[in-house]
Short mmCIF file of N, CA and C in Angstrom, two decimals:
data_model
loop_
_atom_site.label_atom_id
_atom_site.label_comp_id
_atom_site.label_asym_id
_atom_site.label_seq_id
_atom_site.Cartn_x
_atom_site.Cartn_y
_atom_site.Cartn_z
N UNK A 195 0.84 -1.17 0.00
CA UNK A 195 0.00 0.00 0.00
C UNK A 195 0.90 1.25 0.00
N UNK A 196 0.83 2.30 -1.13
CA UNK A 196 1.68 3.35 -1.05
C UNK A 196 1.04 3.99 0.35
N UNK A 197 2.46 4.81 0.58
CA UNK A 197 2.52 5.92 1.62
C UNK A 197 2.00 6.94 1.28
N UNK A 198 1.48 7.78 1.40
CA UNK A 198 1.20 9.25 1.78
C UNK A 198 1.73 10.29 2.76
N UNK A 199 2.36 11.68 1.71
CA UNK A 199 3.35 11.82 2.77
C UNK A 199 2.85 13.76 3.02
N UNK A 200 2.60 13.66 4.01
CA UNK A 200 1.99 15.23 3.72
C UNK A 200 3.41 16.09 3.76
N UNK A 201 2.78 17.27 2.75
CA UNK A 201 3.77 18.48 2.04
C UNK A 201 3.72 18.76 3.82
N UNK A 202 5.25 19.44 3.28
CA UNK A 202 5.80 20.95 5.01
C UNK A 202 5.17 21.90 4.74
N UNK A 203 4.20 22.53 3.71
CA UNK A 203 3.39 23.82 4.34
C UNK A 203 2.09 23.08 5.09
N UNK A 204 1.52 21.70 4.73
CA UNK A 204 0.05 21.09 5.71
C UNK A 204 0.97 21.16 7.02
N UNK A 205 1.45 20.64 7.49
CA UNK A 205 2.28 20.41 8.67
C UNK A 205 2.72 21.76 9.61
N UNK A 206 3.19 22.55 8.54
CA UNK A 206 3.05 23.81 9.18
C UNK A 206 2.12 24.83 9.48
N UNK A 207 1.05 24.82 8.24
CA UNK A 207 -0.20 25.26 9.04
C UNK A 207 -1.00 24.38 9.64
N UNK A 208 -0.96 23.21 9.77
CA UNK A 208 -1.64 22.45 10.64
C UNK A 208 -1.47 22.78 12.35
N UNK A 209 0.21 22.89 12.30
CA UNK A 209 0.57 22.99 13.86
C UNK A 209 0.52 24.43 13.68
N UNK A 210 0.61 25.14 12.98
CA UNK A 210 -0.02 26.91 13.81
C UNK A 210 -1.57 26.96 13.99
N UNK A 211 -2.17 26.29 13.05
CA UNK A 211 -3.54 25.85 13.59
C UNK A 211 -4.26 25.56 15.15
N UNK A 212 -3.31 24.38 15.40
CA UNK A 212 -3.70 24.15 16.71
C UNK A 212 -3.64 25.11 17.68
N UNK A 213 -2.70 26.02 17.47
CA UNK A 213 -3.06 27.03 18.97
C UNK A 213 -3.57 28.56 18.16
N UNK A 214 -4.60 28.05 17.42
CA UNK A 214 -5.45 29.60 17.33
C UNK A 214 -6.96 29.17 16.79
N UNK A 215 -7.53 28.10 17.66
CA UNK A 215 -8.79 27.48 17.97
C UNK A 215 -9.80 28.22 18.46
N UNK A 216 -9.65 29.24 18.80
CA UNK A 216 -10.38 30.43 19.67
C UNK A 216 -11.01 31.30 18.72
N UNK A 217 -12.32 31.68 18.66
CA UNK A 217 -13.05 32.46 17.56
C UNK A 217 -12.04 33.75 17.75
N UNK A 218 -12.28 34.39 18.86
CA UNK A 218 -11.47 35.79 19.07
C UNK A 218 -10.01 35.90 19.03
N UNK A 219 -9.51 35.09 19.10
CA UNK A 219 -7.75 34.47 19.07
C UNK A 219 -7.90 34.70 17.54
N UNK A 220 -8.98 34.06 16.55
CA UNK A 220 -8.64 34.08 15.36
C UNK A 220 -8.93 35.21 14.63
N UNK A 221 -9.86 36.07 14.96
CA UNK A 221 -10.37 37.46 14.76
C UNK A 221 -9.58 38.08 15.01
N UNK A 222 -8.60 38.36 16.01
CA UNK A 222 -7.55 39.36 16.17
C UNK A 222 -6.21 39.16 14.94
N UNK A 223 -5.98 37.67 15.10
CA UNK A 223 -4.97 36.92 13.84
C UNK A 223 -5.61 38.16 12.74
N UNK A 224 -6.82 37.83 12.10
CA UNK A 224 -7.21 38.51 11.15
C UNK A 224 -6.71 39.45 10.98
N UNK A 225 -6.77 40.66 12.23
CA UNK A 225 -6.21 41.94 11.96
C UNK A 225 -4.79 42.39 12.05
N UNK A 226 -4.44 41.18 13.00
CA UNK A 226 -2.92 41.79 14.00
C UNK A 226 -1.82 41.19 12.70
N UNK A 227 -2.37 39.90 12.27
CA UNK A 227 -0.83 39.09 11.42
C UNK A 227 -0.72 40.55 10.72
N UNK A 228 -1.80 40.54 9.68
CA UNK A 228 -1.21 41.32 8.28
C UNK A 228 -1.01 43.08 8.73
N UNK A 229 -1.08 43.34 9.89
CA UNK A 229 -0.64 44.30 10.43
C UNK A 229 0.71 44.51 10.79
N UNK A 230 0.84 43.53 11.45
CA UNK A 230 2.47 43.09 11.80
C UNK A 230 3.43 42.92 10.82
N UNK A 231 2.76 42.13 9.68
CA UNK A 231 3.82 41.77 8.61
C UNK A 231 3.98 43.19 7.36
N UNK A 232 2.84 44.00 7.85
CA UNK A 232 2.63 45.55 7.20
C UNK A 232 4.32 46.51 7.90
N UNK A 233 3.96 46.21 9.33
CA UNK A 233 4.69 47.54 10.13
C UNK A 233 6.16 46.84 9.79
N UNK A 234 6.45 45.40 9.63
CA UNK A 234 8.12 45.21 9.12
C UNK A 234 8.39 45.62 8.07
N UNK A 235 7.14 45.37 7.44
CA UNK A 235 7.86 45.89 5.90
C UNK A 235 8.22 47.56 5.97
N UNK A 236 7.07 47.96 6.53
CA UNK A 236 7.27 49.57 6.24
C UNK A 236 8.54 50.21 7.13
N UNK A 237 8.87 49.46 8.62
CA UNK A 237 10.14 49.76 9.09
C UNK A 237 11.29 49.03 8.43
N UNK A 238 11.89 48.09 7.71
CA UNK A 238 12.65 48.05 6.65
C UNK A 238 12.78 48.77 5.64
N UNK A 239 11.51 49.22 5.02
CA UNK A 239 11.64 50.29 4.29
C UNK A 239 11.93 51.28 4.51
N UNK A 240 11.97 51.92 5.64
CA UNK A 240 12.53 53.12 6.11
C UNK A 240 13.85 53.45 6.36
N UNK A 241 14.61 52.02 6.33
CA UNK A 241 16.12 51.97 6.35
C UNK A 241 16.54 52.54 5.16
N UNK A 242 17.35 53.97 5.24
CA UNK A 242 18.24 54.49 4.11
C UNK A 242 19.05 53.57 3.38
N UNK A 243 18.32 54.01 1.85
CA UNK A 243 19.04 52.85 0.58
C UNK A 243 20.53 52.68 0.83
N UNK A 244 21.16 54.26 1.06
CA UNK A 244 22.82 53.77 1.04
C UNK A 244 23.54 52.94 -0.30
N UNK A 245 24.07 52.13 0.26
CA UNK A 245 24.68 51.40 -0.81
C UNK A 245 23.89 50.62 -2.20
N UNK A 246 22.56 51.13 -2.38
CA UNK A 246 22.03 50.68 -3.55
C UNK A 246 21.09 51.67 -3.79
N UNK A 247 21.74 53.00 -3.93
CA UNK A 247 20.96 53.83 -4.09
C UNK A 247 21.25 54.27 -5.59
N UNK A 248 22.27 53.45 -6.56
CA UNK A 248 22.20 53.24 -7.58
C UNK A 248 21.03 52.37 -8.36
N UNK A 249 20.58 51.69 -7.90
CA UNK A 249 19.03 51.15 -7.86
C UNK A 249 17.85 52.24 -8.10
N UNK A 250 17.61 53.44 -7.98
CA UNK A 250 17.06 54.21 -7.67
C UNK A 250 16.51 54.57 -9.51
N UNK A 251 17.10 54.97 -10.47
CA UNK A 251 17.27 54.83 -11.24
C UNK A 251 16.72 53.80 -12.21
N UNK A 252 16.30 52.95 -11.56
CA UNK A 252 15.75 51.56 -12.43
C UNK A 252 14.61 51.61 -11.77
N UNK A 253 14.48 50.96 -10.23
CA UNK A 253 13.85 50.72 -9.79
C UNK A 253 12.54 51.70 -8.76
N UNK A 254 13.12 53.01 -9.14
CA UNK A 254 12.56 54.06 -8.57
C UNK A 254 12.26 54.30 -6.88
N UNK A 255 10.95 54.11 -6.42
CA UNK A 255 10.75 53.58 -5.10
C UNK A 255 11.18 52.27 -4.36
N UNK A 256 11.22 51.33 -5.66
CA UNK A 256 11.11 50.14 -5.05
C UNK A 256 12.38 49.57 -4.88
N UNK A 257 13.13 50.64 -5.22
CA UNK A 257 15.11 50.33 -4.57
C UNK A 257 14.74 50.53 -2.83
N UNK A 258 14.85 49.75 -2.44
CA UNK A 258 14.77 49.83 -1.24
C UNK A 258 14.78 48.53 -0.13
N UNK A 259 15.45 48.41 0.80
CA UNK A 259 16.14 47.42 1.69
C UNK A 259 14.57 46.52 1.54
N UNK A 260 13.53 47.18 1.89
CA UNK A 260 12.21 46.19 1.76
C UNK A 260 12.18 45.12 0.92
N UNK A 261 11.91 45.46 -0.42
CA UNK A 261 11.99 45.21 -1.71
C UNK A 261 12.74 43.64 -1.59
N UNK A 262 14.34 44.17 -1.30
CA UNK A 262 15.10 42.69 -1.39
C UNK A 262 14.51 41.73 -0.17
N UNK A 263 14.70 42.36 0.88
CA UNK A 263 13.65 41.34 1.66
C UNK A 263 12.62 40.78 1.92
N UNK A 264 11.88 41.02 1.13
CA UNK A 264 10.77 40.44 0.72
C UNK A 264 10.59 39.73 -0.38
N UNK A 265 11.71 39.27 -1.42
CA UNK A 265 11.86 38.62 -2.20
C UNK A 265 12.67 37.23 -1.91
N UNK A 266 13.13 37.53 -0.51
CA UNK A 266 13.92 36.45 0.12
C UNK A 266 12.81 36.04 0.57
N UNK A 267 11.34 36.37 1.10
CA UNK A 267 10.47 35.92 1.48
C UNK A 267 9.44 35.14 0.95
N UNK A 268 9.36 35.70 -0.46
CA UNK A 268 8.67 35.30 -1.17
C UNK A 268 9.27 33.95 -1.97
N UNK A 269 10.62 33.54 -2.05
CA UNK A 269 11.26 32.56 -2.37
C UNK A 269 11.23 31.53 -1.31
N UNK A 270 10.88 31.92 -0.48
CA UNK A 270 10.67 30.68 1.05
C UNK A 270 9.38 30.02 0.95
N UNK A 271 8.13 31.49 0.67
CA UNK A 271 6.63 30.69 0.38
C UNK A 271 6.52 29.87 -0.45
N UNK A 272 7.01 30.24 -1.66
CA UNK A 272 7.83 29.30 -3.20
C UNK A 272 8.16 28.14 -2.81
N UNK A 273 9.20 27.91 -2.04
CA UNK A 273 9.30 26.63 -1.41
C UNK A 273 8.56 25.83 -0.71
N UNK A 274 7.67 26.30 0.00
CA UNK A 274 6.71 25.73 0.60
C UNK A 274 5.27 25.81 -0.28
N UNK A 275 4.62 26.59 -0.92
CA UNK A 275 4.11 26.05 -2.33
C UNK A 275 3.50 27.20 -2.78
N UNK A 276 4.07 27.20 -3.89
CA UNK A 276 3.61 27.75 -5.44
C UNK A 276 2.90 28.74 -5.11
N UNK A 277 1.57 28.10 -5.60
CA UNK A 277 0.25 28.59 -5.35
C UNK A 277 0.00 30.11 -4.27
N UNK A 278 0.65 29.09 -3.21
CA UNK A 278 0.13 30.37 -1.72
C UNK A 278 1.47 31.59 -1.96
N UNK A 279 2.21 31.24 -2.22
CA UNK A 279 3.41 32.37 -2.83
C UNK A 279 2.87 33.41 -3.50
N UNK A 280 1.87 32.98 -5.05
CA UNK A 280 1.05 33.98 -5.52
C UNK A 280 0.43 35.26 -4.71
N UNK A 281 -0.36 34.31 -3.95
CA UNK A 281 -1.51 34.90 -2.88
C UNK A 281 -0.39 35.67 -2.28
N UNK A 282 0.59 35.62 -1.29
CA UNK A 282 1.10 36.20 -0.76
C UNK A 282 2.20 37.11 -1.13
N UNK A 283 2.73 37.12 -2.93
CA UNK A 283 3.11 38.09 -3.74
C UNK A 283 2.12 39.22 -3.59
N UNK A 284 0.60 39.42 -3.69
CA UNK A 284 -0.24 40.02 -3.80
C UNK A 284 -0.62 41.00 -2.69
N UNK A 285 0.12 39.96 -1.66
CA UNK A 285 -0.14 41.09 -0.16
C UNK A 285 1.14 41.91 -0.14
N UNK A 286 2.39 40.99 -0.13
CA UNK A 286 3.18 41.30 -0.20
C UNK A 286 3.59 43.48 -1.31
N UNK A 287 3.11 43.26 -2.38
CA UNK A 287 3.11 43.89 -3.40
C UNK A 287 2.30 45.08 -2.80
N UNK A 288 0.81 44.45 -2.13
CA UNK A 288 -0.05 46.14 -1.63
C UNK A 288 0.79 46.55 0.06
N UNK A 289 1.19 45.83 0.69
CA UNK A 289 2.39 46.24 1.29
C UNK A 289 3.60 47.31 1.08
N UNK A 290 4.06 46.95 0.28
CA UNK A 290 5.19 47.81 -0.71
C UNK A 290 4.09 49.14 -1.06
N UNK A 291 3.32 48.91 -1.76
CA UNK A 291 2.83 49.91 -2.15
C UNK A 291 2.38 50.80 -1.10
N UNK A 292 1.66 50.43 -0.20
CA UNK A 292 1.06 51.36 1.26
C UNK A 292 2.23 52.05 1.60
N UNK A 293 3.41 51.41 1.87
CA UNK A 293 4.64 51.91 2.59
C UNK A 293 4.98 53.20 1.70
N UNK A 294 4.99 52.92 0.11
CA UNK A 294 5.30 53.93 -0.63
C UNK A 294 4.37 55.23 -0.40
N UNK A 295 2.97 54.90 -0.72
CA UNK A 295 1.89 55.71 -0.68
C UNK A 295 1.99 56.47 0.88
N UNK A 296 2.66 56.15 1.68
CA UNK A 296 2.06 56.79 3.22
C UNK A 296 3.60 57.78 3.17
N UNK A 297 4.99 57.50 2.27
CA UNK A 297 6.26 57.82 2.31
C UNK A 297 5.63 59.34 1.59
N UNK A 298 5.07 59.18 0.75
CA UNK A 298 4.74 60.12 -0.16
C UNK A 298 3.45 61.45 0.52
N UNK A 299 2.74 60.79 1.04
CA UNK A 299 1.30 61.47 1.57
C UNK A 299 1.49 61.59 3.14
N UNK A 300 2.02 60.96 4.00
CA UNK A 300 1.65 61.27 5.05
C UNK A 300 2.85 62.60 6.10
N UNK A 301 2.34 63.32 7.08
CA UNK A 301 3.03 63.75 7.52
C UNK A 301 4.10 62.98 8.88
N UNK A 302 3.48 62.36 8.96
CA UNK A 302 3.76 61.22 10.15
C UNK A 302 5.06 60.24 9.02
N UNK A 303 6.33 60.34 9.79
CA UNK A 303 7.11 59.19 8.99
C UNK A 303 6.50 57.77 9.35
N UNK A 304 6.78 56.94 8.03
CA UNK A 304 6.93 56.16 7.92
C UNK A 304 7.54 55.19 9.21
N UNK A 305 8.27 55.04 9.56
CA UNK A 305 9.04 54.36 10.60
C UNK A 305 8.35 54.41 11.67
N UNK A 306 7.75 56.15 12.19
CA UNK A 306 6.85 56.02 13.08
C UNK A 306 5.73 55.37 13.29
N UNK A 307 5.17 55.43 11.87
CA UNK A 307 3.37 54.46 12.06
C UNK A 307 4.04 53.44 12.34
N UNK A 308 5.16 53.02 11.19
CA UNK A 308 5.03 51.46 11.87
C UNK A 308 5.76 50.72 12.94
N UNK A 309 6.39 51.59 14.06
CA UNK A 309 6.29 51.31 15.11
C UNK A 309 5.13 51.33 15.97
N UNK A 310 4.23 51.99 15.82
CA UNK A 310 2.72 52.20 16.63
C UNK A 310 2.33 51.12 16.43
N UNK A 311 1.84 50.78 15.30
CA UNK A 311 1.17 49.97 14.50
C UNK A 311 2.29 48.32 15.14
N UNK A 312 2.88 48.19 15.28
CA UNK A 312 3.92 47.48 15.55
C UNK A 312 3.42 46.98 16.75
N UNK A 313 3.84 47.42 17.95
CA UNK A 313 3.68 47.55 19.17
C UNK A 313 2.07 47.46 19.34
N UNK A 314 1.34 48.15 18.96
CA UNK A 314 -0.09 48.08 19.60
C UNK A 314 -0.72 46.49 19.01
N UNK A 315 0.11 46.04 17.36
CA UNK A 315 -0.76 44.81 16.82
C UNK A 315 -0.29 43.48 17.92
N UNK A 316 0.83 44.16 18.30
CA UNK A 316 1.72 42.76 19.16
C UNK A 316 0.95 42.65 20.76
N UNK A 317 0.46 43.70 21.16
CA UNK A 317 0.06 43.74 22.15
C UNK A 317 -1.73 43.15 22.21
N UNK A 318 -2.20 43.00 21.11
CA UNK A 318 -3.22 42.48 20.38
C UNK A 318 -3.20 40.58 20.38
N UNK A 319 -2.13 40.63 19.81
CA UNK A 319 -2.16 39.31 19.84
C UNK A 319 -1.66 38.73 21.06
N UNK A 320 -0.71 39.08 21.73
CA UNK A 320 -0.47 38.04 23.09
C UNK A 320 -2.06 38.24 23.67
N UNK A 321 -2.76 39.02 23.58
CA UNK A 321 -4.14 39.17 24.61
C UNK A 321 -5.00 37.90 23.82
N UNK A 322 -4.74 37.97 22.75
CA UNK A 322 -5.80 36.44 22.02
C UNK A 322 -5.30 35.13 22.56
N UNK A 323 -3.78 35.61 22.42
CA UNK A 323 -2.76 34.10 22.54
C UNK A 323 -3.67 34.05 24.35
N UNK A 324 -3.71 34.83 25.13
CA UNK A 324 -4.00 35.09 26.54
C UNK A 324 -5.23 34.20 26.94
N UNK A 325 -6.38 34.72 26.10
CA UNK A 325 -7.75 33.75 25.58
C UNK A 325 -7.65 32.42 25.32
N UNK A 326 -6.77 32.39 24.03
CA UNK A 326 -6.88 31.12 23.47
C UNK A 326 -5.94 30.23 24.80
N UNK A 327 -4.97 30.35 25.50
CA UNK A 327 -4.53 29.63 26.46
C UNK A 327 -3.18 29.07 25.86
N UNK A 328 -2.65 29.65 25.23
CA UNK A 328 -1.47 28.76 24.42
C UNK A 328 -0.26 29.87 24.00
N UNK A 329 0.25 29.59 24.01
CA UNK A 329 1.61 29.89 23.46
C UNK A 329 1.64 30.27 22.22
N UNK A 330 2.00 31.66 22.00
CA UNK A 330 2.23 32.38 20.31
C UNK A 330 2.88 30.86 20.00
N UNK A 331 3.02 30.31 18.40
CA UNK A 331 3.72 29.17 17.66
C UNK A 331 4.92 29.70 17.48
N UNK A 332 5.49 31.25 17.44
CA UNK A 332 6.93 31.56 16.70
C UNK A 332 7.82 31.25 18.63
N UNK A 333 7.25 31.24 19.14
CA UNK A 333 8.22 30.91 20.60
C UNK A 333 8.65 29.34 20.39
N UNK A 334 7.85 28.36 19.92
CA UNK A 334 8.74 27.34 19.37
C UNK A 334 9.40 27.09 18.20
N UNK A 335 9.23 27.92 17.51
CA UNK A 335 9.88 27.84 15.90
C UNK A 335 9.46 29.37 15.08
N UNK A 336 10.84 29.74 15.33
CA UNK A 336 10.21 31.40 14.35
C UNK A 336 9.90 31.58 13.52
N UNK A 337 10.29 30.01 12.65
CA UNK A 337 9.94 30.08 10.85
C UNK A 337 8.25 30.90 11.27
N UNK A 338 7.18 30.71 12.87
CA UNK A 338 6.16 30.87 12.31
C UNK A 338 5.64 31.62 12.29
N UNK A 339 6.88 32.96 12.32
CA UNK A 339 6.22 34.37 12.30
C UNK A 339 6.01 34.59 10.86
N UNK A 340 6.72 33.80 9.74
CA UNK A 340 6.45 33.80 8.64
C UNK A 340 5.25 32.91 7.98
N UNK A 341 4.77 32.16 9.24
CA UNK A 341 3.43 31.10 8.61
C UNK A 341 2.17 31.47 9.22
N UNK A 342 2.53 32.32 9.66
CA UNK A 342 1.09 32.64 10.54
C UNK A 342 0.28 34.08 8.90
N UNK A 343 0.92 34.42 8.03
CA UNK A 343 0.47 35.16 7.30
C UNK A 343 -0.11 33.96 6.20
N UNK A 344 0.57 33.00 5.71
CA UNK A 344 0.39 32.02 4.96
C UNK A 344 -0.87 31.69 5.43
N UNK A 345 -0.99 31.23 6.94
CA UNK A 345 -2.09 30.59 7.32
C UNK A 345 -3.22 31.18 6.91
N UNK A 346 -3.56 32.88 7.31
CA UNK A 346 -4.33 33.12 6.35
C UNK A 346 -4.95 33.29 5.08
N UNK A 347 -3.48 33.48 4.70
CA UNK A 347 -3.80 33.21 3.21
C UNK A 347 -4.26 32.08 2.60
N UNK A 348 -4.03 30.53 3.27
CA UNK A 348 -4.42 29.74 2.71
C UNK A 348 -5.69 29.55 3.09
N UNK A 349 -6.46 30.31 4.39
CA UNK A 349 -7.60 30.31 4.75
C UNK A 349 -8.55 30.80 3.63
N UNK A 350 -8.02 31.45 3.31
CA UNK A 350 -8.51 32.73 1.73
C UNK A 350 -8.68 31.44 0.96
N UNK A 351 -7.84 31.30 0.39
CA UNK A 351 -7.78 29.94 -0.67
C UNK A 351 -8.51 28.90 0.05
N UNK A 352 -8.90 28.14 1.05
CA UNK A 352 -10.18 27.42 0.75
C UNK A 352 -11.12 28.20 0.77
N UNK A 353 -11.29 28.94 1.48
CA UNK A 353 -12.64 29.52 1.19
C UNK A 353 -13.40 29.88 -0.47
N UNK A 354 -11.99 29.91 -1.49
CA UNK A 354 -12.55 30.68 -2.72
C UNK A 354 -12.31 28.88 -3.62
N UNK A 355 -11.84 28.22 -3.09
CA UNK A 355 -11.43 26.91 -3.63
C UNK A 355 -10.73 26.97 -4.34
N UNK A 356 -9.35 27.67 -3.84
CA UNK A 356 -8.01 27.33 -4.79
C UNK A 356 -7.35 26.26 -3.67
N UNK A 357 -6.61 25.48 -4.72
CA UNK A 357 -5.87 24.88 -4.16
C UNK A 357 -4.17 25.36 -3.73
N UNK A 358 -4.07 25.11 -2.70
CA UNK A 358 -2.56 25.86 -2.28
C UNK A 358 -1.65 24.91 -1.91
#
C-alpha cells in the first residue's frame, strides 16, 4: 500500500492551527498578522538605501532594503508552495505599495506608524494568545512568524477553492 506523505506547508499550518482554535484568538490573527507583517515591511523600508541607491534609477521607489527582503520571502513561500506564494506576492506587493503611498502622503514618517502599528498589533495578539490559552507558535519555531500570514492566506484559498 503506497505511503502518503503530507507536504511541510500542511504540517506547518496544521501545527499553527492548533493554537489559534479560539473564535477571538482568530479574529484578532485577522487583523494583527497582516498588520504586523505591514509595520516590518514599512520599518525596513525606512532603512536608508545607502549602498544601492544606484538602484534608484531603475527601480525608482522600489530600490529599497524592503523590496530585497521580501523577495527572500517570497522565495521561502515558493518553497513551501507555489500557489500560496502567488496569494502572498499580492499582499506582499499592496504592502510595498502602502509603505510607498504613506512615504509620499503622510506627515507622520513612515518608521513612526510602523512602530505604533507594531507595538499596539503585538500587544493584540499576546491578549488572544492570553484567551486562546497557548503559546504564540513563533516561541517554538520562528519560521512561524512567517506562517502565521500564509495561514491566512491559505484560509482565503479554501474559502474561494483554490488549491494551495
Amino acid at each position: 500500500m503506497p505511503q502518503t506523505t503530507t507536504r511541510k506547508i500542511d504540517q506547518l499550518l496544521q501545527e499553527y492551527g492548533r493554537s489559534h482554535q479560539n473564535p477571538i484568538n482568530k479574529k484578532i490573527h485577522w487583523i494583527c498578522v497582516p498588520a504586523i507583517f505591514f509595520s516590518i515591511v514599512g520599518l525596513i523600508f525606512s532603512i536608508p538605501v545607502g549602498p544601492i541607491d544606484f538602484l534608484i534609477d531603475y527601480l525608482g521607489p522600489f530600490a529599497n532594503w524592503a523590496t530585497f527582503a521580501l523577495i527572500l520571502v517570497l522565495f521561502y513561500y515558493y518553497s513551501l508552495s507555489p500557489p500560496l506564494s502567488l496569494g502572498m506576492f499580492l499582499f506582499v506587493s499592496l504592502c510595498v505599495f502602502l509603505c510607498n503611498l504613506i512615504t509620499i502622503i503622510s506627515p507622520i514618517p513612515l518608521w513612526a506608524i510602523s512602530i505604533t502599528i507594531f507595538f499596539a498589533s503585538w500587544i493584540f495578539q499576546f491578549y488572544g494568545h492570553k484567551i486562546e490559552g497557548k503559546k504564540p507558535s513563533f516561541l517554538k519555531d520562528i519560521q512561524f512568524l512567517l506562517i502565521g500570514p500564509a495561514w491566512l492566506m491559505h484560509m482565503i484559498y479554501k474559502k474561494w477553492g483554490f488549491a494551495y
